[in-house]
Tab-separated table of C-alpha atoms in Angstrom:
chain	number	residue	atom	x	y	z
A	1	UNK	CA	-11.496	8.409	8.902
A	2	UNK	CA	-12.692	11.490	7.061
A	3	UNK	CA	-15.386	11.014	4.425
A	4	UNK	CA	-17.394	13.564	2.486
A	5	UNK	CA	-20.989	12.339	2.419
A	6	UNK	CA	-21.507	13.875	-1.043
A	7	UNK	CA	-18.272	12.304	-2.368
A	8	UNK	CA	-16.683	15.694	-2.951
A	9	UNK	CA	-12.917	15.557	-3.217
A	10	UNK	CA	-10.844	18.247	-1.532
A	11	UNK	CA	-7.395	18.778	-0.090
A	12	UNK	CA	-9.127	19.780	3.153
A	13	UNK	CA	-10.201	16.160	3.639
A	14	UNK	CA	-6.565	15.068	3.343
A	15	UNK	CA	-5.422	17.826	5.689
A	16	UNK	CA	-8.114	16.965	8.241
A	17	UNK	CA	-7.146	13.280	8.189
A	18	UNK	CA	-3.503	14.170	8.821
A	19	UNK	CA	-4.584	16.424	11.703
A	20	UNK	CA	-6.488	13.494	13.203
A	21	UNK	CA	-3.357	11.364	12.891
A	22	UNK	CA	-1.195	14.003	14.554
A	23	UNK	CA	-3.660	14.174	17.436
A	24	UNK	CA	-3.333	10.397	17.897
A	25	UNK	CA	0.357	10.724	18.698
A	26	UNK	CA	-0.212	9.836	22.346
A	27	UNK	CA	-1.223	6.323	21.222
A	28	UNK	CA	1.952	5.559	19.337
A	29	UNK	CA	4.795	3.719	21.018
A	30	UNK	CA	8.330	5.036	20.979
A	31	UNK	CA	11.572	3.678	22.319
A	32	UNK	CA	14.794	5.477	23.087
A	33	UNK	CA	14.893	6.559	19.418
A	34	UNK	CA	11.892	8.880	19.595
A	35	UNK	CA	12.106	9.765	15.884
A	36	UNK	CA	11.475	6.161	14.795
A	37	UNK	CA	7.816	5.298	15.195
A	38	UNK	CA	5.964	1.999	15.108
A	39	UNK	CA	4.321	3.161	11.905
A	40	UNK	CA	1.841	5.679	10.523
A	41	UNK	CA	-0.020	5.918	7.267
A	42	UNK	CA	-2.798	7.357	5.125
A	43	UNK	CA	-5.118	5.555	2.701
A	44	UNK	CA	-6.921	7.681	0.111
A	45	UNK	CA	-9.616	7.046	-2.419
A	46	UNK	CA	-7.698	7.303	-5.685
A	47	UNK	CA	-6.935	11.036	-6.249
A	48	UNK	CA	-7.451	10.888	-10.015
A	49	UNK	CA	-6.576	14.457	-11.032
A	50	UNK	CA	-3.476	14.465	-8.808
A	51	UNK	CA	-2.230	11.128	-10.129
A	52	UNK	CA	-2.696	12.224	-13.720
A	53	UNK	CA	-0.841	15.479	-12.994
A	54	UNK	CA	2.170	13.877	-11.300
A	55	UNK	CA	2.302	11.142	-13.932
A	56	UNK	CA	2.445	13.824	-16.615
A	57	UNK	CA	5.204	15.618	-14.680
A	58	UNK	CA	7.146	12.333	-14.640
A	59	UNK	CA	6.740	11.889	-18.394
A	60	UNK	CA	4.027	9.220	-18.100
A	61	UNK	CA	0.890	9.478	-20.214
A	62	UNK	CA	-2.422	8.172	-18.903
A	63	UNK	CA	-5.090	8.302	-21.579
A	64	UNK	CA	-8.182	10.339	-20.758
A	65	UNK	CA	-10.901	8.221	-19.120
A	66	UNK	CA	-8.582	5.217	-19.195
A	67	UNK	CA	-8.683	2.589	-16.458
A	68	UNK	CA	-5.371	2.666	-14.579
A	69	UNK	CA	-3.809	1.774	-11.248
A	70	UNK	CA	-0.917	2.862	-9.051
A	71	UNK	CA	1.376	0.469	-7.185
A	72	UNK	CA	3.374	1.919	-4.290
A	73	UNK	CA	6.539	-0.198	-4.111
A	74	UNK	CA	9.132	-0.335	-1.320
A	75	UNK	CA	12.417	-1.051	-3.156
A	76	UNK	CA	15.539	-1.975	-1.135
A	77	UNK	CA	18.295	0.638	-1.635
A	78	UNK	CA	20.977	-2.067	-1.739
A	79	UNK	CA	19.509	-3.727	-4.865
A	80	UNK	CA	19.558	-2.570	-8.483
A	81	UNK	CA	16.464	-0.383	-8.734
A	82	UNK	CA	16.490	-0.217	-12.529
A	83	UNK	CA	16.584	-4.005	-12.779
A	84	UNK	CA	13.816	-4.426	-10.213
A	85	UNK	CA	11.530	-1.968	-11.993
A	86	UNK	CA	12.143	-3.733	-15.300
A	87	UNK	CA	11.326	-7.084	-13.707
A	88	UNK	CA	8.139	-5.701	-12.191
A	89	UNK	CA	7.072	-4.300	-15.555
A	90	UNK	CA	7.630	-7.743	-17.078
A	91	UNK	CA	5.541	-9.442	-14.402
A	92	UNK	CA	2.591	-7.110	-14.965
A	93	UNK	CA	2.865	-7.140	-18.764
A	94	UNK	CA	2.778	-10.954	-18.705
A	95	UNK	CA	-0.697	-10.796	-17.134
A	96	UNK	CA	-2.423	-8.481	-19.611
A	97	UNK	CA	-1.724	-5.225	-17.845
A	98	UNK	CA	0.130	-2.325	-19.401
A	99	UNK	CA	3.042	-0.846	-17.397
A	100	UNK	CA	3.002	2.875	-18.221
A	101	UNK	CA	5.974	4.233	-16.288
A	102	UNK	CA	7.472	5.102	-12.922
A	103	UNK	CA	7.870	8.021	-10.524
A	104	UNK	CA	10.042	8.117	-7.413
A	105	UNK	CA	7.992	9.268	-4.426
A	106	UNK	CA	9.514	12.513	-3.052
A	107	UNK	CA	10.326	12.227	0.661
A	108	UNK	CA	12.270	14.065	3.363
A	109	UNK	CA	14.535	11.401	4.867
A	110	UNK	CA	16.262	13.916	7.126
A	111	UNK	CA	13.485	13.720	9.727
A	112	UNK	CA	13.869	9.966	10.332
A	113	UNK	CA	15.296	8.476	13.488
A	114	UNK	CA	18.265	6.134	13.310
A	115	UNK	CA	16.238	2.899	13.407
A	116	UNK	CA	13.829	3.997	10.668
A	117	UNK	CA	16.618	5.424	8.498
A	118	UNK	CA	18.654	2.221	8.719
A	119	UNK	CA	15.950	0.206	6.944
A	120	UNK	CA	14.311	2.969	4.861
A	121	UNK	CA	13.224	1.734	1.417
A	122	UNK	CA	13.183	3.787	-1.777
A	123	UNK	CA	9.513	4.259	-2.638
A	124	UNK	CA	8.394	4.240	-6.260
A	125	UNK	CA	5.010	4.687	-7.915
A	126	UNK	CA	4.347	2.280	-10.767
A	127	UNK	CA	1.598	3.462	-13.137
A	128	UNK	CA	-0.289	0.548	-14.688
A	129	UNK	CA	-2.921	0.471	-17.403
A	130	UNK	CA	-4.959	-2.469	-18.586
A	131	UNK	CA	-4.195	-4.138	-21.903
A	132	UNK	CA	-7.456	-6.067	-21.811
A	133	UNK	CA	-11.103	-5.025	-21.909
A	134	UNK	CA	-11.513	-5.294	-18.159
A	135	UNK	CA	-14.260	-4.179	-15.855
A	136	UNK	CA	-12.887	-2.356	-12.777
A	137	UNK	CA	-13.314	-5.517	-10.667
A	138	UNK	CA	-11.594	-7.714	-13.255
A	139	UNK	CA	-8.724	-5.211	-13.369
A	140	UNK	CA	-8.424	-5.331	-9.558
A	141	UNK	CA	-8.198	-9.134	-9.690
A	142	UNK	CA	-5.526	-8.965	-12.382
A	143	UNK	CA	-3.550	-6.483	-10.265
A	144	UNK	CA	-3.960	-8.727	-7.209
A	145	UNK	CA	-2.497	-11.751	-8.967
A	146	UNK	CA	0.318	-9.788	-10.624
A	147	UNK	CA	1.325	-8.061	-7.401
A	148	UNK	CA	1.266	-11.239	-5.293
A	149	UNK	CA	3.343	-13.260	-7.718
A	150	UNK	CA	5.824	-10.442	-8.346
A	151	UNK	CA	6.140	-9.673	-4.626
A	152	UNK	CA	6.992	-13.249	-3.755
A	153	UNK	CA	9.292	-13.993	-6.663
A	154	UNK	CA	11.256	-10.741	-6.224
A	155	UNK	CA	10.914	-10.507	-2.410
A	156	UNK	CA	9.372	-7.024	-2.557
A	157	UNK	CA	6.499	-5.243	-0.827
A	158	UNK	CA	3.844	-2.927	-2.252
A	159	UNK	CA	1.961	-0.721	0.204
A	160	UNK	CA	-0.895	-0.591	-2.306
A	161	UNK	CA	-1.583	-1.732	-5.857
A	162	UNK	CA	-5.029	-0.688	-6.956
A	163	UNK	CA	-7.168	1.423	-9.250
A	164	UNK	CA	-9.332	2.373	-6.259
A	165	UNK	CA	-6.988	3.454	-3.469
A	166	UNK	CA	-3.451	4.659	-2.781
A	167	UNK	CA	-1.498	4.363	0.470
A	168	UNK	CA	1.300	6.510	1.887
A	169	UNK	CA	2.833	4.853	4.938
A	170	UNK	CA	6.104	4.112	6.684
A	171	UNK	CA	7.983	3.451	9.886
A	172	UNK	CA	7.068	6.934	11.048
A	173	UNK	CA	5.611	8.698	14.035
A	174	UNK	CA	2.182	10.288	13.733
A	175	UNK	CA	3.733	13.732	13.390
A	176	UNK	CA	6.203	12.707	10.694
A	177	UNK	CA	3.861	11.443	7.977
A	178	UNK	CA	2.876	14.875	6.630
A	179	UNK	CA	6.492	16.075	6.644
A	180	UNK	CA	8.007	12.881	5.229
A	181	UNK	CA	5.805	12.570	2.112
A	182	UNK	CA	5.964	15.814	0.174
A	183	UNK	CA	2.931	14.799	-1.904
A	184	UNK	CA	0.713	15.165	1.168
A	185	UNK	CA	1.289	18.932	1.272
A	186	UNK	CA	0.530	19.376	-2.432
A	187	UNK	CA	-2.820	21.235	-2.757
A	188	UNK	CA	-3.529	19.229	-5.909
A	189	UNK	CA	-3.862	16.086	-3.773
A	190	UNK	CA	-7.596	15.745	-3.123
A	191	UNK	CA	-9.789	12.931	-1.897
A	192	UNK	CA	-13.324	12.266	-0.716
A	193	UNK	CA	-12.272	9.513	1.696
A	194	UNK	CA	-9.129	9.359	3.843
A	195	UNK	CA	-8.212	6.793	6.515
A	196	UNK	CA	-5.267	7.213	8.903
A	197	UNK	CA	-3.619	4.892	11.402
A	198	UNK	CA	-1.011	5.136	14.139
A	199	UNK	CA	0.428	1.689	14.849
A	200	UNK	CA	1.226	0.311	18.294
A	201	UNK	CA	3.484	-2.711	17.780
A	202	UNK	CA	2.399	-5.853	19.653
A	203	UNK	CA	3.087	-9.213	17.981
A	204	UNK	CA	5.962	-7.959	15.820
A	205	UNK	CA	8.723	-5.379	15.865
A	206	UNK	CA	8.196	-2.181	13.825
A	207	UNK	CA	9.054	-2.234	10.130
A	208	UNK	CA	8.152	-0.217	7.041
A	209	UNK	CA	5.806	-2.844	5.500
A	210	UNK	CA	3.956	-3.464	8.779
A	211	UNK	CA	2.840	0.162	9.054
A	212	UNK	CA	-0.880	0.716	8.612
A	213	UNK	CA	-3.366	1.134	6.984
A	214	UNK	CA	-3.070	-2.105	5.045
A	215	UNK	CA	-4.733	-2.510	1.660
A	216	UNK	CA	-8.206	-3.380	2.977
A	217	UNK	CA	-8.215	-2.795	6.729
A	218	UNK	CA	-6.836	-0.598	9.458
A	219	UNK	CA	-6.867	-2.411	12.775
A	220	UNK	CA	-6.278	-1.438	16.390
A	221	UNK	CA	-5.739	-4.211	18.904
A	222	UNK	CA	-3.972	-7.505	19.307
A	223	UNK	CA	-5.441	-10.721	17.869
A	224	UNK	CA	-4.509	-13.136	20.641
A	225	UNK	CA	-5.631	-16.185	18.660
A	226	UNK	CA	-3.435	-15.288	15.679
A	227	UNK	CA	-1.517	-18.592	15.567
A	228	UNK	CA	-4.723	-20.670	15.585
A	229	UNK	CA	-6.336	-18.363	13.004
A	230	UNK	CA	-3.355	-18.746	10.672
A	231	UNK	CA	-3.418	-22.537	11.005
A	232	UNK	CA	-7.141	-22.652	10.228
A	233	UNK	CA	-6.624	-20.474	7.166
A	234	UNK	CA	-3.827	-22.742	5.958
A	235	UNK	CA	-6.103	-25.766	6.427
A	236	UNK	CA	-8.869	-24.064	4.408
A	237	UNK	CA	-6.560	-23.469	1.448
A	238	UNK	CA	-7.119	-27.082	0.350
A	239	UNK	CA	-10.787	-26.197	-0.209
A	240	UNK	CA	-10.215	-23.027	-2.237
A	241	UNK	CA	-11.538	-23.450	-5.762
A	242	UNK	CA	-12.197	-20.617	-8.215
A	243	UNK	CA	-11.346	-19.695	-11.792
A	244	UNK	CA	-11.911	-15.928	-11.478
A	245	UNK	CA	-8.216	-15.121	-10.974
A	246	UNK	CA	-7.163	-16.749	-14.248
A	247	UNK	CA	-4.256	-18.613	-12.655
A	248	UNK	CA	-3.536	-21.704	-10.610
A	249	UNK	CA	-4.354	-20.926	-6.989
A	250	UNK	CA	-0.995	-22.416	-6.056
A	251	UNK	CA	0.566	-19.397	-7.776
A	252	UNK	CA	-0.952	-17.015	-5.210
A	253	UNK	CA	-0.784	-19.289	-2.177
A	254	UNK	CA	-0.316	-19.346	0.725
A	255	UNK	CA	-2.947	-16.737	1.507
A	256	UNK	CA	-1.032	-15.525	4.564
A	257	UNK	CA	2.531	-14.223	4.300
A	258	UNK	CA	4.414	-15.720	7.276
A	259	UNK	CA	6.351	-12.541	8.100
A	260	UNK	CA	3.324	-10.260	8.484
A	261	UNK	CA	1.744	-9.098	11.746
A	262	UNK	CA	-1.604	-10.263	13.087
A	263	UNK	CA	-3.300	-7.298	11.390
A	264	UNK	CA	-1.394	-8.007	8.174
A	265	UNK	CA	-2.617	-11.595	8.186
A	266	UNK	CA	-6.179	-10.418	8.781
A	267	UNK	CA	-5.843	-8.024	5.847
A	268	UNK	CA	-4.630	-10.774	3.492
A	269	UNK	CA	-7.590	-12.981	4.404
A	270	UNK	CA	-10.031	-10.094	3.828
A	271	UNK	CA	-8.332	-9.356	0.510
């Protein structure tokens, strides 16, 4: 992690975090296909000026001082992208958020190994405003519910969906992340906090969604009690009782997505 103690945003912080990641390459596992990694990623405190600039370039208007969020969606290339984006907009609009527009994330797919390329998603940024008079925390809860329900009904994955953070990640090696995402070399991309991770696959095979960081945690190590932990969390769901999400808890249950890794399950519980 790189963090400026005075909360000053700079592209140097982003560059330094990527350098850390590249120097972690010895940790990452590779098979015979050395250009397909177990996963690498970067979590940033929301780069406000950059997001507003790229949204404007994409024809999306974010009102000055407005509360907004960015969702980073992995869309399957073999499904109708226009239809999926329209369905996602409908899901968010139905829960008092304001879908503002979309931007395809620019990437360099030519550097991918065969395994990573075979399952590469098309990544899109969804810009979301709030149609209600929300506090930042209330907006985060609304985004949480909207994203969970949409993800499960449409069988999609969002690397991040927040007004606080944004995540660039994929089934990449440590050295590929900077080259794959063209945004990461843009000097306009600044942040005061940046977290990187190089995944070493243990309980699951590599995949694009299982790359880290996750939305709340970045975790090294294997949770050997993962099956018991998941069962205990499932048992606790009967005791969950809160009205703060503005929906039936059954709509956002189960807490743990069965196909995630041990770290992914941990992240969902923390979330």
